[in-house]
mmCIF file of C-alpha atoms in Angstrom:
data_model
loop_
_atom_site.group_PDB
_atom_site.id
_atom_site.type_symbol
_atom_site.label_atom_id
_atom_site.label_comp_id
_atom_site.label_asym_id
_atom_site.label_seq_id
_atom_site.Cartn_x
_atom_site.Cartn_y
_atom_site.Cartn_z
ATOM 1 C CA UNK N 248 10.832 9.164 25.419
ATOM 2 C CA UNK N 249 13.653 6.818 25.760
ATOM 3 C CA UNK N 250 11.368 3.780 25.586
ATOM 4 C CA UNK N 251 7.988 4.841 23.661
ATOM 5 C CA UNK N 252 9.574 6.255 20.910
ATOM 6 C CA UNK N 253 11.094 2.545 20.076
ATOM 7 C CA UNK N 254 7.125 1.215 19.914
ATOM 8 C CA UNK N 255 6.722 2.647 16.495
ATOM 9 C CA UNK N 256 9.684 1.164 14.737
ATOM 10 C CA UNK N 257 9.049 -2.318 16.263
ATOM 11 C CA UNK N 258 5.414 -2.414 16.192
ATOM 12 C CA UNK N 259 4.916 -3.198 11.927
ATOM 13 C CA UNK N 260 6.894 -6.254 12.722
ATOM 14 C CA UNK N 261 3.840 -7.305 14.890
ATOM 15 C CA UNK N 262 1.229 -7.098 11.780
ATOM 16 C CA UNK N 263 1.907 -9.079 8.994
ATOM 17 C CA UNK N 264 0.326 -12.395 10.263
ATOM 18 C CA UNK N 265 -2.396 -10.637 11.126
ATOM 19 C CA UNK N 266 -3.028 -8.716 7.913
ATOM 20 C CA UNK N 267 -2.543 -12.210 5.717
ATOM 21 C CA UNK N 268 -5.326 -13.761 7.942
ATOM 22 C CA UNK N 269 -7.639 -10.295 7.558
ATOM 23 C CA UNK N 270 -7.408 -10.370 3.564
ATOM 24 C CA UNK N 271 -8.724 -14.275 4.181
ATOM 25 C CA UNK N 272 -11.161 -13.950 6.792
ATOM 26 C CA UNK N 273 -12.613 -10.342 6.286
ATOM 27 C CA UNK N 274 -15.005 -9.001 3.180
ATOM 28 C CA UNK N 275 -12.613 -7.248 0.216
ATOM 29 C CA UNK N 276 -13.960 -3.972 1.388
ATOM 30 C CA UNK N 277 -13.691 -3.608 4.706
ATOM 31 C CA UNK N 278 -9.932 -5.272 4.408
ATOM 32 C CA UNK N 279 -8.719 -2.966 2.004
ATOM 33 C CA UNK N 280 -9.902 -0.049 3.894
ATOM 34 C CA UNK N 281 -8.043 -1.570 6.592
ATOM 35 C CA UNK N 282 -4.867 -2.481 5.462
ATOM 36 C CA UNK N 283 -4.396 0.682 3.891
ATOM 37 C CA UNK N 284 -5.065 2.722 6.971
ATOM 38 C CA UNK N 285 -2.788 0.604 8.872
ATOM 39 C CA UNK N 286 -0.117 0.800 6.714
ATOM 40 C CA UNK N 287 0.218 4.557 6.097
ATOM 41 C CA UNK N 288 -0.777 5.265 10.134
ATOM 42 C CA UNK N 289 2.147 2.354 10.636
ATOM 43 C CA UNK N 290 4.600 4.270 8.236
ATOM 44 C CA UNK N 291 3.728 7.492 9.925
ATOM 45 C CA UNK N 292 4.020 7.028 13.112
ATOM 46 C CA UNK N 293 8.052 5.419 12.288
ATOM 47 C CA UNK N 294 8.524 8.520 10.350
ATOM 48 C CA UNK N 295 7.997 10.716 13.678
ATOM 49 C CA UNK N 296 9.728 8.508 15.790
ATOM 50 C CA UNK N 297 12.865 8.357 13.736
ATOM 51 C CA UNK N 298 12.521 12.231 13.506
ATOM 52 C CA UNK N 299 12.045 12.677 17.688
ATOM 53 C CA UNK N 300 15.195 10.463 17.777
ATOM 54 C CA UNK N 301 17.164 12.993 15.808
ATOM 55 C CA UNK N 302 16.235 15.971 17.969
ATOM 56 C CA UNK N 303 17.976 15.113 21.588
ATOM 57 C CA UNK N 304 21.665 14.633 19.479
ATOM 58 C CA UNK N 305 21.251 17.329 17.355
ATOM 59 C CA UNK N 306 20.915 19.852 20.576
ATOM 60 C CA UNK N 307 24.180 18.510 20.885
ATOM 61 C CA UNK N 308 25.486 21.077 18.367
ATOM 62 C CA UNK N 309 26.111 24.792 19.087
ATOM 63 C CA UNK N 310 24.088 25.979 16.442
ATOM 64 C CA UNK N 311 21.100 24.269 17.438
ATOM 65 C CA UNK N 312 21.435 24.414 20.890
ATOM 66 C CA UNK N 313 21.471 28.331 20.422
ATOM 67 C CA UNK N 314 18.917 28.475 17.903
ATOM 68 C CA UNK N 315 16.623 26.305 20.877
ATOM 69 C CA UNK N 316 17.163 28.548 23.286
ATOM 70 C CA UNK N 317 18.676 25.709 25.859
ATOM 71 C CA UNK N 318 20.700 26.462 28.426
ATOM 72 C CA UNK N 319 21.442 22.533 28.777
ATOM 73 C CA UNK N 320 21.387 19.705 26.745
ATOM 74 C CA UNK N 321 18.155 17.685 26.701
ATOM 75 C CA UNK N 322 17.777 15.724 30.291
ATOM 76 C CA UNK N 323 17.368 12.775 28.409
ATOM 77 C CA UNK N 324 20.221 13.075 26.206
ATOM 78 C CA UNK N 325 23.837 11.225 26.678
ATOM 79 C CA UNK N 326 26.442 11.976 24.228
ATOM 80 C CA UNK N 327 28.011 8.922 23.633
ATOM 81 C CA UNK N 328 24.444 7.494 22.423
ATOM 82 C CA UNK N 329 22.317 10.014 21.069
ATOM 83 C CA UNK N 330 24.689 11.961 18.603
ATOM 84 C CA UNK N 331 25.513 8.662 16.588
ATOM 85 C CA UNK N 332 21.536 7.693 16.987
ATOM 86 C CA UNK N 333 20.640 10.839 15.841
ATOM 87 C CA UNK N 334 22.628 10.787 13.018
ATOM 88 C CA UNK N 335 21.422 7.108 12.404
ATOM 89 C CA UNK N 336 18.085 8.265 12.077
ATOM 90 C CA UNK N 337 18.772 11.210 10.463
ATOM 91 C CA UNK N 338 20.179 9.252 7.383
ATOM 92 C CA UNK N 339 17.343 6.731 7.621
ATOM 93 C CA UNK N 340 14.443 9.296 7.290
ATOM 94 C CA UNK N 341 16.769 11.154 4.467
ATOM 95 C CA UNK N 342 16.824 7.888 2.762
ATOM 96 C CA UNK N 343 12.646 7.557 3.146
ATOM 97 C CA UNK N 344 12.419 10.775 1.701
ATOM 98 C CA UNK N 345 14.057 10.384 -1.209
ATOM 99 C CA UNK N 346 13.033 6.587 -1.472
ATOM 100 C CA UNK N 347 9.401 8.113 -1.405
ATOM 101 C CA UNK N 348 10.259 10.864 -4.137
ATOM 102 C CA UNK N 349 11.434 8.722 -6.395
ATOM 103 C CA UNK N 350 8.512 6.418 -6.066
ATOM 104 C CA UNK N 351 5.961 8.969 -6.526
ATOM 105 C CA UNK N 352 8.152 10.646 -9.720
ATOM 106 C CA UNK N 353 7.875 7.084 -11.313
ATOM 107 C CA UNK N 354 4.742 6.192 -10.228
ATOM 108 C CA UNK N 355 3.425 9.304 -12.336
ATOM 109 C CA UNK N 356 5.885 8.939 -15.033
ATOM 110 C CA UNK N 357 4.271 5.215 -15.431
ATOM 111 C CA UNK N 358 0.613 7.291 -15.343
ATOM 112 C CA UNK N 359 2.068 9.795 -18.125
ATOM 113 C CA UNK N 360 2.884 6.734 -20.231
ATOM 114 C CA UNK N 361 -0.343 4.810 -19.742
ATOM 115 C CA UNK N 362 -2.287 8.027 -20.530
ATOM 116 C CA UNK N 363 -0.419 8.076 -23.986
ATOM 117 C CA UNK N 364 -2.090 4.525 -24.677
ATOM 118 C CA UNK N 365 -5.233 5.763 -23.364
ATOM 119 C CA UNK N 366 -5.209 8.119 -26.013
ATOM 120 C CA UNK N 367 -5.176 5.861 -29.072
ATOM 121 C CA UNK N 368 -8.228 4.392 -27.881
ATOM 122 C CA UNK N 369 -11.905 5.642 -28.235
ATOM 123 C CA UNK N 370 -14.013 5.184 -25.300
ATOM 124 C CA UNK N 371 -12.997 2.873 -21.948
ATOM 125 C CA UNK N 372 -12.137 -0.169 -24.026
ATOM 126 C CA UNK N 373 -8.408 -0.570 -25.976
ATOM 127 C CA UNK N 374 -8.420 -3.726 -27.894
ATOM 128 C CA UNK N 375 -4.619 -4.659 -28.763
ATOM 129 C CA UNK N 376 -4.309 -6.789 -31.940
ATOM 130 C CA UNK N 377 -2.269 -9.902 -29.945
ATOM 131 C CA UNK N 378 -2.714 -13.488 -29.589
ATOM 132 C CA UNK N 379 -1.170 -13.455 -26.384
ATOM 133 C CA UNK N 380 -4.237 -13.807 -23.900
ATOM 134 C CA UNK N 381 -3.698 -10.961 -21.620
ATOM 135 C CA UNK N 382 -6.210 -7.792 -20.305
ATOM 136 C CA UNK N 383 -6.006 -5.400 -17.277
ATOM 137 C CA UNK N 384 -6.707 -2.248 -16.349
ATOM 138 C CA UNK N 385 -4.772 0.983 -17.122
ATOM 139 C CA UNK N 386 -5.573 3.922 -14.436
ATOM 140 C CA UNK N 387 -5.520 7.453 -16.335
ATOM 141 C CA UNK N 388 -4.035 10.333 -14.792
ATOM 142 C CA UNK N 389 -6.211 12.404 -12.460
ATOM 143 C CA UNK N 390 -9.387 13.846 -13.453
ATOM 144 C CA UNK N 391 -9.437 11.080 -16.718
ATOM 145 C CA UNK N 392 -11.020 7.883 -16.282
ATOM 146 C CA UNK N 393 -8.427 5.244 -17.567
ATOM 147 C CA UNK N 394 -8.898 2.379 -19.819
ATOM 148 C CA UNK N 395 -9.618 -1.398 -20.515
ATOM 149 C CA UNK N 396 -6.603 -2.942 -21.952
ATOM 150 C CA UNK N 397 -7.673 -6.450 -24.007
ATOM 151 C CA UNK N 398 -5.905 -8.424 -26.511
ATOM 152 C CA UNK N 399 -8.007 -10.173 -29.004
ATOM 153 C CA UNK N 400 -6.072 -13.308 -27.781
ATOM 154 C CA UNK N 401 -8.078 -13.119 -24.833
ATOM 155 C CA UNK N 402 -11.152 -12.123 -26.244
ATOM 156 C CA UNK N 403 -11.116 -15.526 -28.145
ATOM 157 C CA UNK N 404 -10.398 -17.611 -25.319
ATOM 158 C CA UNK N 405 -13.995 -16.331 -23.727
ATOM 159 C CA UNK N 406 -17.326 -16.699 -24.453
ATOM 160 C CA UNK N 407 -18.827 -13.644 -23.789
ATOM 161 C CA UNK N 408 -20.778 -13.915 -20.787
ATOM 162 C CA UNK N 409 -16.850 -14.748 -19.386
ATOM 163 C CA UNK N 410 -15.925 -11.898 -21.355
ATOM 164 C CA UNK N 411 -18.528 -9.276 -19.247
ATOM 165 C CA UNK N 412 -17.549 -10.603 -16.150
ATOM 166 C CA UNK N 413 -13.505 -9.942 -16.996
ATOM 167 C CA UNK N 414 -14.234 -6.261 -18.654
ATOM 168 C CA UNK N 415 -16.684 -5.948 -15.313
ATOM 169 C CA UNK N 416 -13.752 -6.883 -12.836
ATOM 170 C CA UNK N 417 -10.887 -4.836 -14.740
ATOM 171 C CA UNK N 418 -13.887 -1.702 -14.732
ATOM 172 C CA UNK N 419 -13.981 -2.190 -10.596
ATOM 173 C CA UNK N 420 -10.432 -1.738 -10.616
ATOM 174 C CA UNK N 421 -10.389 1.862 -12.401
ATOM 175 C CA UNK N 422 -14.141 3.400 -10.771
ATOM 176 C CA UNK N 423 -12.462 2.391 -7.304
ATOM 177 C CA UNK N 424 -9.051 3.889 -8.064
ATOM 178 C CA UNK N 425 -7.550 0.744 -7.022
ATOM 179 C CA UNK N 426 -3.777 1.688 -8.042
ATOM 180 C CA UNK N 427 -3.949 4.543 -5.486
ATOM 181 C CA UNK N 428 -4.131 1.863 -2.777
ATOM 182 C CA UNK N 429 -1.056 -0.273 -4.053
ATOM 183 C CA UNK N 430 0.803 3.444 -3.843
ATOM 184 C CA UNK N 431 -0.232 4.396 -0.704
ATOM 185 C CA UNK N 432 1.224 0.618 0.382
ATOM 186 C CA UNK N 433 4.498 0.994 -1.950
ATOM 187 C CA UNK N 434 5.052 4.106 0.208
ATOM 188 C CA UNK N 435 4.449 3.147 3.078
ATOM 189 C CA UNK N 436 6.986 -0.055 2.780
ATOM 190 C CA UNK N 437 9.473 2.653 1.772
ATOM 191 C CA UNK N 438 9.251 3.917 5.498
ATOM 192 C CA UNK N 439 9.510 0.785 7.312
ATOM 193 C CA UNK N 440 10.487 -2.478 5.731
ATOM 194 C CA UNK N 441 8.355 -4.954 7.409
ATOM 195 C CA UNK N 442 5.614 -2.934 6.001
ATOM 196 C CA UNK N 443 6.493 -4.231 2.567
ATOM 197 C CA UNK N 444 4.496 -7.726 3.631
ATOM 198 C CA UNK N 445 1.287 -5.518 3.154
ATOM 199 C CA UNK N 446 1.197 -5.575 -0.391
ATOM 200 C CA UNK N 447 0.405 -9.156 -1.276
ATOM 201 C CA UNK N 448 -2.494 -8.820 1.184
ATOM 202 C CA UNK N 449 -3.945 -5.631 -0.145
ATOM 203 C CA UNK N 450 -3.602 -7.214 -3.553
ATOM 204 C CA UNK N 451 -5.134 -9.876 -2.726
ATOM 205 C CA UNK N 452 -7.928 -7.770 -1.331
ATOM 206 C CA UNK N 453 -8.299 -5.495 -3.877
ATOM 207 C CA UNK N 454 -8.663 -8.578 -6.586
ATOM 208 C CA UNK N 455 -11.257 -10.160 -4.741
ATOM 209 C CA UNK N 456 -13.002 -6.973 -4.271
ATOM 210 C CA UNK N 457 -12.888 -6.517 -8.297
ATOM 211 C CA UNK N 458 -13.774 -10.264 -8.134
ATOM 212 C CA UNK N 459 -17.227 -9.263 -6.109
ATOM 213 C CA UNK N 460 -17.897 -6.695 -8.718
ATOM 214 C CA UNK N 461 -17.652 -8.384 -11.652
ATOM 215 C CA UNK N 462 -20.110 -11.548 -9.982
ATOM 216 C CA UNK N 463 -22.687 -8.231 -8.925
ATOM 217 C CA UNK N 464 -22.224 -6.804 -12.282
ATOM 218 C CA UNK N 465 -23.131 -10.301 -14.404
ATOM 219 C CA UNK N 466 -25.596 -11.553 -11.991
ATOM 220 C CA UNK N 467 -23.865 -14.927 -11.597
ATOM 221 C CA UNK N 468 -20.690 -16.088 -9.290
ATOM 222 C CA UNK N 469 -19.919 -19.235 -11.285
ATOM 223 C CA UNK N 470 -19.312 -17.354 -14.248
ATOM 224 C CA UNK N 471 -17.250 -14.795 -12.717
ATOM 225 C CA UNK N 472 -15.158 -17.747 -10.935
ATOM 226 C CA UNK N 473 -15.121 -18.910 -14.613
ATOM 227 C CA UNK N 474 -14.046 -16.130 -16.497
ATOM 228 C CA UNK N 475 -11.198 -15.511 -13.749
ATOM 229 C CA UNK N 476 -9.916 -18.930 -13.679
ATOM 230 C CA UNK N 477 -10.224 -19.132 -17.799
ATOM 231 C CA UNK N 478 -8.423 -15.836 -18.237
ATOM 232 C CA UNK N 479 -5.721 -17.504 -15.878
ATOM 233 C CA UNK N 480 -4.974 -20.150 -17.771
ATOM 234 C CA UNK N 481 -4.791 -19.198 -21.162
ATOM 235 C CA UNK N 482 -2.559 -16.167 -20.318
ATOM 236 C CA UNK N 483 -0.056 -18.746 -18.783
ATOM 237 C CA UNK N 484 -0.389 -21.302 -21.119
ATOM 238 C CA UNK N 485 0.451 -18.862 -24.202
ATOM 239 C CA UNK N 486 3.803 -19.091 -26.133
ATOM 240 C CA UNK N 487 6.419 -16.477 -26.476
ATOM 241 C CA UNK N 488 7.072 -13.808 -23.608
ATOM 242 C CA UNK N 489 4.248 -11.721 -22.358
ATOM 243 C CA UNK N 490 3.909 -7.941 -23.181
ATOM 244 C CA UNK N 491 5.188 -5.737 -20.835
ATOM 245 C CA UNK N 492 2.195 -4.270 -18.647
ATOM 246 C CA UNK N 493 2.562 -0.683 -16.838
ATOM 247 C CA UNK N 494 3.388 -1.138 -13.383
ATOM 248 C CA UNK N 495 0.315 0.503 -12.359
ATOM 249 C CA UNK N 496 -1.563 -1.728 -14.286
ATOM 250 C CA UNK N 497 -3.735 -4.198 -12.701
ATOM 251 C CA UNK N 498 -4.920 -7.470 -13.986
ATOM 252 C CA UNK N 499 -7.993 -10.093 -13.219
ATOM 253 C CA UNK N 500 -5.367 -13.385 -14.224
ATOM 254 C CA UNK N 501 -2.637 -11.796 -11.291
ATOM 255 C CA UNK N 502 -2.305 -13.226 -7.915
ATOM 256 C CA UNK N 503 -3.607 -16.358 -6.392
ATOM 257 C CA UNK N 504 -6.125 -17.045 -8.873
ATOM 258 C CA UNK N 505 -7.774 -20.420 -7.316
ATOM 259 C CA UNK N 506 -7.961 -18.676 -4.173
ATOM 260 C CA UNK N 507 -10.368 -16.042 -5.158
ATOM 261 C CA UNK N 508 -11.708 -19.144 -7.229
ATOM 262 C CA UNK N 509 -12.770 -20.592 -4.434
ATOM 263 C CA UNK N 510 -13.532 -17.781 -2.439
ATOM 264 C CA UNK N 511 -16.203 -16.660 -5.537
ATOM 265 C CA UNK N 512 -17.402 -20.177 -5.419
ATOM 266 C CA UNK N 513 -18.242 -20.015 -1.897
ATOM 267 C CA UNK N 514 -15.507 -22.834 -0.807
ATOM 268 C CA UNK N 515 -13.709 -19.922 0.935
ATOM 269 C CA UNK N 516 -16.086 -17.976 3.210
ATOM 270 C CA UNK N 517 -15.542 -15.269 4.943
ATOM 271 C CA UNK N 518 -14.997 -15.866 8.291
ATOM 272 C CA UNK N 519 -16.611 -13.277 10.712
ATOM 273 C CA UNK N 520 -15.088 -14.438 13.623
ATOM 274 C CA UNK N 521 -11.604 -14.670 12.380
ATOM 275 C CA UNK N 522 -11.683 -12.061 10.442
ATOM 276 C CA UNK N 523 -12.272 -9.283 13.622
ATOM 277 C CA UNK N 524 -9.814 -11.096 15.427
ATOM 278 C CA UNK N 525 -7.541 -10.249 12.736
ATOM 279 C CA UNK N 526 -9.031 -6.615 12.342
ATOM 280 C CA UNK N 527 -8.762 -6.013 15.975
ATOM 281 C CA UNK N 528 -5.315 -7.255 16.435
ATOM 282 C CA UNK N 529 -3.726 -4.986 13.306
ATOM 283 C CA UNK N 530 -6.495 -1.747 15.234
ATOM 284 C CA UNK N 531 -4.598 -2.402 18.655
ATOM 285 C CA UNK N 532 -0.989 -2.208 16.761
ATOM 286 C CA UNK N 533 -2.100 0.592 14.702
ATOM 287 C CA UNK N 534 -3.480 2.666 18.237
ATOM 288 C CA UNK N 535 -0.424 1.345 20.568
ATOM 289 C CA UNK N 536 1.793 2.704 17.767
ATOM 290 C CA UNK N 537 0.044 6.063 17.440
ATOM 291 C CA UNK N 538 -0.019 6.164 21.246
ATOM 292 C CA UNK N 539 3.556 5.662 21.614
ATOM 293 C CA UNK N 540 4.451 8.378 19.103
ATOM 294 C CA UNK N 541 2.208 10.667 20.982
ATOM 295 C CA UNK N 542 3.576 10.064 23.682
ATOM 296 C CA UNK N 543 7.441 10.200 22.901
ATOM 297 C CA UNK N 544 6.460 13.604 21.444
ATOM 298 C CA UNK N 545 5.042 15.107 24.811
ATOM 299 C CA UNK N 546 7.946 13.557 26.623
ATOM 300 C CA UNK N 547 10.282 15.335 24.241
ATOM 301 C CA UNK N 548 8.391 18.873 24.573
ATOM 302 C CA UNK N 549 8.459 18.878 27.989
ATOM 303 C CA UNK N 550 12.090 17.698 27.796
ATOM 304 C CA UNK N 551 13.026 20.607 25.638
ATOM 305 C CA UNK N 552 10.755 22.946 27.816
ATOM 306 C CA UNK N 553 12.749 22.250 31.250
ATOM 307 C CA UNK N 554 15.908 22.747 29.193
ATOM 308 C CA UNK N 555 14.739 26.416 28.244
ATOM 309 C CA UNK N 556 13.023 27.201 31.877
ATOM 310 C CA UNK N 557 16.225 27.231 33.595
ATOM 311 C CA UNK N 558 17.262 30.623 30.870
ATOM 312 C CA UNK N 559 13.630 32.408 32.075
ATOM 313 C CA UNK N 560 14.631 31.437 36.249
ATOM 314 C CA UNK N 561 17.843 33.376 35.927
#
């Protein structure tokens, strides 16, 4: 166990250069799907290994040792390393826990609020009286569908076959529960932090995949480039300080705009062969990882079983 059970603590370090050249190369869908299943696998499999580094010290104490049934410590265990380790661990995965709690307390505190918005609107679209250019979409709670948040600032900066394709990328975002995926990545960076590089990929992806959407929904990809770029620049180019958006709100004018520009425009293919290079490299971390952890945990159940057989011999 001694060596596997490092693999999964050292192994998110490995994909970040391969998950920024996925969300480039590969198509939004298959990327997101990707990146989030990497991530949370990734963040589980640290999560175990920090917890199978806690058990060997804490058989160190009487009360666990007796509650174990050992007649030994752990053949793998050496006091002067694996009580401090253990208690090293022990603080980090207290620390995830709560990090991870407080995360998903504010993450549905921000939903609570947003659903109170939702509610002075009729139907999916909330029109705020603003001449600040700004729209995005504001995820309800579960079981409610969410809304379209516009000001009429932006409304008059499109015509309105620009105006479909943004209400048509910000709808995307809520039918495909988009926000769930930035939480699920939030989280995950909460267990390891090198998986905190994850999120400006998987926002990335999940933009262009809204960006997709709203070129199916209108029927034309120069007018969704259009309407993306537009909205862009007239929300930075207003005056006065923007209006404070719900951090689970998403927005078409966020992130690298004239990359998804180009990428709607076709000046930024996808890239098959790069793209499963990239997929395969962040699959082998994710199954090396999983493997390790797996394999740590056996180590440490037999470990823990030869430590009780010597009680049933005599």
């Amino acid at each position: 166990m001694i060596y596997a059970v490092w693999v999964p603590l050292l192994m998110p370090f490995l994909v970040v250069p391969a998950a920024r050249r996925m969300a480039d190369a590969l198509s939004p869908v298959r990327a997101v799907r990707l990146l989030a299943a990497t991530g949370v696998g990734l963040a589980l499999c640290s999560i175990l290994a920090l917890a199978l580094l806690v058990v060997p010290g804490a058989t160190r104490f009487s009360l666990v040792f007796a509650l174990g049934e050992l007649v030994r410590p752990l053949s793998d265990a050496v006091p002067a390393a694996t009580v401090p380790l253990a208690a090293t661990a022990l603080a980090l995965l207290v620390g995830c826990a709560a990090a991870v709690v407080r995360a998903a307390r504010r993450h549905w505190a921000e939903l609570r609020r947003a659903g109170r918005l939702e509610g002075r609107a009729d139907g999916e679209l909330a029109v705020l009286r603003d001449s600040r250019p700004d729209a995005y979409a504001l995820p309800g709670r579960p079981g409610t569908p969410g809304r379209i948040v516009v000001t009429t600032g932006m409304l008059r900066a499109l015509d309105p076959a620009e105006r479909d394709a943004l209400l048509a990328h910000e709808r995307a975002h809520l039918v495909g529960r988009h926000h769930l995926f930035i939480a699920a990545i939030e989280a995950a960076a909460l267990c390891h932090p090198a998986l905190r590089s994850l999120r400006a990929p998987m926002c990335y992806a999940l933009e262009r995949r809204a960006d997709e959407a709203a070129a199916d929904a209108v029927g034309d990809r120069r007018i969704a480039a259009r309407a993306i770029g537009r909205a862009a620049l007239a929300a930075r180019a207003a005056e006065g300080a923007p209006r404070p958006r719900p951090r689970v709100a998403l927005a078409a004018a966020a992130g690298p705009v004239p990359r998804r520009v180009a990428a709607l425009l076709g000046r930024d293919a996808v890239r098959p062969r790069a793209g499963r290079a990239a997929a395969a490299a962040l699959l082998v971390c994710l199954v090396a990882s999983s493997a390790a952890a797996l394999d740590a945990t056996s180590d440490l159940h037999s470990s823990i079983e030869a430590a009780q057989g010597e009680n049933t011999h005599h």
